[in-house]
Coordinates of C-alpha atoms in Angstrom, one line a residue:
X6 CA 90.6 100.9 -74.3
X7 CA 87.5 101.0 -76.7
X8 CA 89.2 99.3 -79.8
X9 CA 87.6 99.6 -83.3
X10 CA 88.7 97.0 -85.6
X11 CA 87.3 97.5 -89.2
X12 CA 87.0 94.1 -91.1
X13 CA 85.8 93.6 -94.9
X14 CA 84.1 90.2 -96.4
X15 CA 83.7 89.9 -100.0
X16 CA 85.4 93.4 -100.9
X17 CA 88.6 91.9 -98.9
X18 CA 92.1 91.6 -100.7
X19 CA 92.5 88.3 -99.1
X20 CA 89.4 86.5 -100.1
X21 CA 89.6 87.5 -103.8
X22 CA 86.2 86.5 -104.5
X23 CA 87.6 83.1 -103.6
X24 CA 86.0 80.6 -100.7
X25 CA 82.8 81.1 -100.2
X26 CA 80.9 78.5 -98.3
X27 CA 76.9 79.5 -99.1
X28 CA 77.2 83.0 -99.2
X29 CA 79.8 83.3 -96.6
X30 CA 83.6 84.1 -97.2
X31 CA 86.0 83.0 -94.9
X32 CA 89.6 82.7 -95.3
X33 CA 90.8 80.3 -92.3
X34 CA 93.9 82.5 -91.2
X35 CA 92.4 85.7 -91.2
X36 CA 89.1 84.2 -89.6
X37 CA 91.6 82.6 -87.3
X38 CA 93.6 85.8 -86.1
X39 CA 90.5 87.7 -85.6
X40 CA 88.7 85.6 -83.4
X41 CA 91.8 85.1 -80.9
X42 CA 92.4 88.5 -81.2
X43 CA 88.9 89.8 -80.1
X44 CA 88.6 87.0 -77.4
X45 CA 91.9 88.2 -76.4
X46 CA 91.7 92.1 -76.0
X47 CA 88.0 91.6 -74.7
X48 CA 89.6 89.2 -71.7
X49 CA 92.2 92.1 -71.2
X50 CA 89.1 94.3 -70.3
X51 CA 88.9 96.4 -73.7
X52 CA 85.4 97.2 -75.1
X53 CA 85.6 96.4 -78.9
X54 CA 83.4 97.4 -82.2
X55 CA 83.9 95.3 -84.8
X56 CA 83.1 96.4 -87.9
X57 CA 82.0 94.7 -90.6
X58 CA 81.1 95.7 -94.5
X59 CA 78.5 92.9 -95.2
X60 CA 77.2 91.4 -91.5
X61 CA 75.9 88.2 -93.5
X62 CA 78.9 87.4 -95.6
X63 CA 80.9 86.9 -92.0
X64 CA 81.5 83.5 -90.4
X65 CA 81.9 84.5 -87.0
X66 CA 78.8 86.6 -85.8
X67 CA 77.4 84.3 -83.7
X68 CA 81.1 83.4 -82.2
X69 CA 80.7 86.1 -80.3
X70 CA 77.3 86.7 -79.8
X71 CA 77.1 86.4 -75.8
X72 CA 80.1 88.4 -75.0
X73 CA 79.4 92.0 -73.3
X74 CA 82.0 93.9 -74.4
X75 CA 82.4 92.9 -77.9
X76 CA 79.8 94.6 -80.8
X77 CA 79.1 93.3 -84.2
X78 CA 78.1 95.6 -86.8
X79 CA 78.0 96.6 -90.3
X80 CA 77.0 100.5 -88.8
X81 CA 79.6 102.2 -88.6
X82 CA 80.0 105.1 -85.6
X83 CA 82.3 107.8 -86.0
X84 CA 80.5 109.8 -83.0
X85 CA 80.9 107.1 -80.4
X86 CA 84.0 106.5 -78.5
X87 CA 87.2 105.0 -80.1
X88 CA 90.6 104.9 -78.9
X89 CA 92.0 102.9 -81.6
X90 CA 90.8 101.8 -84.7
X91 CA 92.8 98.7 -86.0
X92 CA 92.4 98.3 -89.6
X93 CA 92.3 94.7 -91.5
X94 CA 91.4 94.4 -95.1
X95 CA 88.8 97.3 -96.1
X96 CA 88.3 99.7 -98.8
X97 CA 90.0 103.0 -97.2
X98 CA 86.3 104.6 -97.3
X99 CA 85.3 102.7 -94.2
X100 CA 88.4 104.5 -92.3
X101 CA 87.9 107.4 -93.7
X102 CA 84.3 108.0 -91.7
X103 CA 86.6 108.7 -88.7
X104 CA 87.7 111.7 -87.1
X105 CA 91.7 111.6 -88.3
X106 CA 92.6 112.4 -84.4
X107 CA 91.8 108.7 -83.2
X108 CA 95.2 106.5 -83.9
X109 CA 95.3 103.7 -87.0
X110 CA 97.0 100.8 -86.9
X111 CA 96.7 98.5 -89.8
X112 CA 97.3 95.0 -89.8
X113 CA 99.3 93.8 -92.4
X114 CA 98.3 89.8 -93.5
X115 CA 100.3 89.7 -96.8
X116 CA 104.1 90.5 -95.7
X117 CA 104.5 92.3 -99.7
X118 CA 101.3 93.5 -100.6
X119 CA 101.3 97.7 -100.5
X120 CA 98.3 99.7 -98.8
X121 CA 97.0 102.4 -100.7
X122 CA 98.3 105.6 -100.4
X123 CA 95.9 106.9 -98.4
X124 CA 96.3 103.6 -94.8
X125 CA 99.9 104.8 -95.6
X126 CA 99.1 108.3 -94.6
X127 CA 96.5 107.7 -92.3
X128 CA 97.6 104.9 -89.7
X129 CA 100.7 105.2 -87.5
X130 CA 101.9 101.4 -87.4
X131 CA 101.7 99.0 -89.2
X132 CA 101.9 95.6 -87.4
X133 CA 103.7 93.1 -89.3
X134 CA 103.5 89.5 -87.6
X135 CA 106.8 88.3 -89.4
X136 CA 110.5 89.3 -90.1
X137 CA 109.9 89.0 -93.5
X138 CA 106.8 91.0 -93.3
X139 CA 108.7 93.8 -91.5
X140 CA 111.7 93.7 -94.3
X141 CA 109.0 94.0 -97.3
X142 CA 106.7 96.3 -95.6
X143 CA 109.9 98.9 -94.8
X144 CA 110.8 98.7 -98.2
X145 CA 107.7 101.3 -99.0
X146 CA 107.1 103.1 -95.2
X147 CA 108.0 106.2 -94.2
X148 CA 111.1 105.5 -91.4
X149 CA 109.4 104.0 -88.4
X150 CA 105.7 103.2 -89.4
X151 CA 106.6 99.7 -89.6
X152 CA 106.9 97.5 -86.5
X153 CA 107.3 93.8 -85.7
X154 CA 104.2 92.3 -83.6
X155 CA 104.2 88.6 -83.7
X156 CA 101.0 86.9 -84.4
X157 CA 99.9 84.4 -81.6
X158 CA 96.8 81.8 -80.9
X159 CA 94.4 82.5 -78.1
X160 CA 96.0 79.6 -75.5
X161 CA 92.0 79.5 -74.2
X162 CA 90.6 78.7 -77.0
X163 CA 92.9 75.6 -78.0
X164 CA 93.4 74.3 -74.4
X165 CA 96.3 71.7 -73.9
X166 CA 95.7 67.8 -74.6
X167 CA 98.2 65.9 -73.2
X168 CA 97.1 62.6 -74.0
X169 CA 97.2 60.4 -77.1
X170 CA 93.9 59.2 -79.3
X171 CA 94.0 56.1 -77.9
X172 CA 93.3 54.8 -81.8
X173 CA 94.7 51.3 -83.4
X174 CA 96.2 53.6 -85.6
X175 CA 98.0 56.9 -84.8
X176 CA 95.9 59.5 -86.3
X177 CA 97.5 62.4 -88.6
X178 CA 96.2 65.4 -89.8
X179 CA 97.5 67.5 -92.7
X180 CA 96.1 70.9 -92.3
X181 CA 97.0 73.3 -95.1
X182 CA 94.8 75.3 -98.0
X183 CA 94.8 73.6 -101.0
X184 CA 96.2 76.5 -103.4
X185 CA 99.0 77.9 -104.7
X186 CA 101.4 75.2 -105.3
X187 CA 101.0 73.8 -102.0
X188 CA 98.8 70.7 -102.7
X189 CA 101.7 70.0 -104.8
X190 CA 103.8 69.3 -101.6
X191 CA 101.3 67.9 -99.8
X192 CA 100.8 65.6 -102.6
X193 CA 104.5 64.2 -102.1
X194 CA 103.8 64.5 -98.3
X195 CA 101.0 61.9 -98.3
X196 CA 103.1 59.8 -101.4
X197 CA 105.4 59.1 -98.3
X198 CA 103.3 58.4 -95.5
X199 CA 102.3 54.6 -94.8
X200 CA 99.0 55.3 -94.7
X201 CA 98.5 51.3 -93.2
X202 CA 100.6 52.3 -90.4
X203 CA 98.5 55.4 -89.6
X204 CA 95.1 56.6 -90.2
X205 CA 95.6 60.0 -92.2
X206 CA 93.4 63.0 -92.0
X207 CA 93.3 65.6 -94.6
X208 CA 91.2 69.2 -93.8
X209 CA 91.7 72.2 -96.7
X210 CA 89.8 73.8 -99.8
X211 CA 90.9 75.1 -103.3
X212 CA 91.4 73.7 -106.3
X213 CA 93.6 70.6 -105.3
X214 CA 91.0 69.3 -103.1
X215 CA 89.5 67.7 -106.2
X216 CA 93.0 66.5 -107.0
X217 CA 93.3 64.8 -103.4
X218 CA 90.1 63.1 -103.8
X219 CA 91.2 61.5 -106.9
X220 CA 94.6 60.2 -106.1
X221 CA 94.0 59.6 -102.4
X222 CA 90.4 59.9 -101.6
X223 CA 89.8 55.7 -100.5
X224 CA 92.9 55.8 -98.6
X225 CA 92.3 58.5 -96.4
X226 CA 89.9 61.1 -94.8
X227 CA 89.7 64.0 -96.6
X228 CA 87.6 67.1 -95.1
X229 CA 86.6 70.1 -97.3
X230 CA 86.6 72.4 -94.9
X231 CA 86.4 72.9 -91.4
X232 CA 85.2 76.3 -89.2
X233 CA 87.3 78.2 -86.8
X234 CA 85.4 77.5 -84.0
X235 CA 85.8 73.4 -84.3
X236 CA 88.9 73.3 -85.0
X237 CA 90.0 72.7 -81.6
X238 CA 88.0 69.6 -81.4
X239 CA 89.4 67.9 -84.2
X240 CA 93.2 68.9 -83.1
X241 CA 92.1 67.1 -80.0
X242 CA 91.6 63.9 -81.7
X243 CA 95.2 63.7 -83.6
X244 CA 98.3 62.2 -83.2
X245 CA 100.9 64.4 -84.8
X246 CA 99.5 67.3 -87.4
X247 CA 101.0 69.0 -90.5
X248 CA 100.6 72.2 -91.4
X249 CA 101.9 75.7 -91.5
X250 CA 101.1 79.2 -90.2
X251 CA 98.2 79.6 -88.1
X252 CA 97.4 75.7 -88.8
X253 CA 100.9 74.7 -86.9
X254 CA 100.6 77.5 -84.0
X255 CA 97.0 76.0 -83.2
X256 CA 98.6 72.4 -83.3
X257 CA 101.4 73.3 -80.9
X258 CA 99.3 75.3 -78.5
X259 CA 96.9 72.4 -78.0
X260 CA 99.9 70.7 -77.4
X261 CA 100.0 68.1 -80.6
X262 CA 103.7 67.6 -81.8
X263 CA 103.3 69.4 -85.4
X264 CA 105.6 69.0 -88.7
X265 CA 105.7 72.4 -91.0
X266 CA 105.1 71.9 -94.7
X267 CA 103.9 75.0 -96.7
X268 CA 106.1 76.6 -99.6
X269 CA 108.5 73.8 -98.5
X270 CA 108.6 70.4 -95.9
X271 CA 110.6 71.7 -93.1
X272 CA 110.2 68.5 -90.6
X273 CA 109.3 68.9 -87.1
X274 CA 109.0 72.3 -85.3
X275 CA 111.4 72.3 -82.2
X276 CA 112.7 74.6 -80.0
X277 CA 115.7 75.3 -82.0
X278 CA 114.2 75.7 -85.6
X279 CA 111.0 78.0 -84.4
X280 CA 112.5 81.0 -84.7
X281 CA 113.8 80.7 -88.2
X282 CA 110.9 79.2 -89.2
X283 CA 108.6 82.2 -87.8
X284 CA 110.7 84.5 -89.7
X285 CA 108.3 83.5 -92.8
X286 CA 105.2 82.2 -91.0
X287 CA 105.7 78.3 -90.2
X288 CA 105.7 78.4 -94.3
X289 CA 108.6 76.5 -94.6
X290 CA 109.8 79.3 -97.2
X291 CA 113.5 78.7 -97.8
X292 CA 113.8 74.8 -96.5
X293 CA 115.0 72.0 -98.4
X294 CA 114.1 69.0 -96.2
X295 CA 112.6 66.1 -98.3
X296 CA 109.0 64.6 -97.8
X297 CA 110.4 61.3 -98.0
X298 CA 111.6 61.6 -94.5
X299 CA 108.0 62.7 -93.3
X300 CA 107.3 58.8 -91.9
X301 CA 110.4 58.8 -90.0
X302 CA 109.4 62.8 -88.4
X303 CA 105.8 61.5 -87.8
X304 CA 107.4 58.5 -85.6
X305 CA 109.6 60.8 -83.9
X306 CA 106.8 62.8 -83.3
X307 CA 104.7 60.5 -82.0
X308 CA 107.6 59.7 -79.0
X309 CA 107.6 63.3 -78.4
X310 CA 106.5 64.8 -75.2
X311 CA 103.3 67.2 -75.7
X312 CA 103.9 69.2 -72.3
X313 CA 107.3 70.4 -74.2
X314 CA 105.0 71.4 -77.2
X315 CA 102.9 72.9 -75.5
X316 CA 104.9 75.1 -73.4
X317 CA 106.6 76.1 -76.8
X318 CA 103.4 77.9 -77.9
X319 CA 103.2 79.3 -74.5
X320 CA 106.6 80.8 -74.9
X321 CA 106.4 81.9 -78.8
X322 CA 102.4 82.0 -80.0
X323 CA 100.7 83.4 -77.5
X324 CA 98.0 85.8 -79.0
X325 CA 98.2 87.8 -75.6
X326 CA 102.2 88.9 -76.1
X327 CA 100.8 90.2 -79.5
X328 CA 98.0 92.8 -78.0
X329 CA 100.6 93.5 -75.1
X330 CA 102.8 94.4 -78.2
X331 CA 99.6 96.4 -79.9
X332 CA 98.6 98.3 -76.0
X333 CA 102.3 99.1 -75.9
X334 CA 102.3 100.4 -79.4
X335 CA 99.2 102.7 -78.8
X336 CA 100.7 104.2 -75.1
X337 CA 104.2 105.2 -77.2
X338 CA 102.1 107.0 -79.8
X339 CA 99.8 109.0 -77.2
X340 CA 101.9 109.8 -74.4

């Protein structure tokens, strides 16, 4: 297929005017699920256009500069050929250059925020990457529009490391934006970890990062922020990580035995308690387990097996299930 996925930078819902590093925007997640998506459809063998509002407000042009069938480009071109447009966070007018005939599918990030009237009309599906997504989303879609597509990590990109730092001190990471209540719980998390026994990492921005320097900044490592493209090298390095959302999915597929803490502390992420927990994103959303037990989950962790991790994201994150889902998707709509 020739894919056409539309993409906005400082006009995006999502970034808010919020988290720019030097003139770029970047909001990890979204950043995240684009670049495994791309690398993953262009692997399948589609030719993608990605097109973005303001070229030098994005983080990830020179990501893919080097790979053939992937275009960069603020220009948009309604003339050339398109067999689906996928549409992320843009003002309508940048779908609205296109001929209405070539399928829309919009990609829904925030599980309750409603698209305009006009994406509602336009585009076919809209992919929601939770249950809870797919519950909030129907609640405003005509019958049908909305469909369940799990989000998954590119299982290239974060390739499996099976063996341990090798440090005098387990190393843990505690991955997690630090906004909206969360550096709150993270706060408590890193009250409870014995920071003697283990050498503790902290990567995030917002406005508790300040916060976190203050209260913990000479007793542990503490990382502003870090881009999508190295983020596989510094999961390499840890121990046992703690995060949520795309943070925990990267963890898992590079096979490091990862705790979810987000909304809520949820512990470790097993077999038996992923699919609950996907149902709101590895948020932790409606758990009740308390921090204080995080040093006794990080030893567990740390006795865990990382093959068994691994082969968890292999069954359950795998960006490629999600544009099987999307290819499926497009061949039920046009015959």
């Amino acid at each position: 297929m020739h894919i056409t996925y539309l993409l906005a930078t400082g006009s995006n819902a999502i970034y808010d005017g919020k988290y720019s590093q030097s003139g770029r925007y970047h909001t990890y997640g979204q950043q995240s699920f684009v670049l495994d998506l791309i690398r993953t459809m262009s692997r399948a063998g589609h030719i993608v256009r990605l097109n973005v509002d303001t070229l030098s407000s994005f983080a990830l042009t020179s990501t893919f500069r080097g790979m053939d069938s992937v275009t960069v480009t603020e220009e948009i071109d309604p003339s050339g050929k398109t067999d689906l447009i996928l549409v992320d966070e843009v003002p309508d007018e940048m779908l609205m250059q296109f001929d209405e005939h070539v399928p829309a599918f919009r990609t829904v990030h925030h599980a309750g925020r409603r698209s305009s009237d006009y994406l509602v009309s336009r585009c076919s599906r809209f992919l929601c990457m939770t249950e809870n997504a797919l519950a909030l989303q129907r609640r405003h879609l005509p019958a049908g529009r909305a469909v369940l597509v799990h989000q998954g990590v590119d299982l290239e990109r974060f390739p499996a490391v099976l063996a341990k730092s090798g440090g005098r001190r387990p190393r843990v990471l505690l991955y997690c934006r630090l906004d909206s209540g969360r550096e709150a719980l993270l706060g408590q998390i890193i009250e409870n970890i014995d920071r003697e026994e283990v050498l503790v990492y902290v990567a995030g921005d917002g406005p508790g990062f300040w916060d976190m320097s203050d209260r913990f900044g000479s007793e542990i490592i503490l990382i502003n922020h870090v881009p999508c493209q190295s983020i596989p090298n510094l999961l390499g390095e840890m121990d046992v990580v703690i995060s949520l959302g795309r943070g925990a999915m990267e963890a898992m597929a590079t096979g490091i035995p990862t705790l979810c803490a987000g909304h809520h502390y949820a512990g470790p992420i097993t077999a038996d308690n992923i699919a609950s927990l996907m149902r709101y994103n590895l948020t932790g959303a409606v758990s009740d387990r308390d921090p204080s037990l995080v040093m006794a989950d990080i030893r567990e962790a740390l006795d865990s097996d990382r093959r068994d991790v691994r082969a968890l994201a292999e069954e359950r994150l795998s960006a490629d299930a999600f544009m099987e889902g999307v290819s499926d998707l497009y061949t039920q709509i046009t015959g």
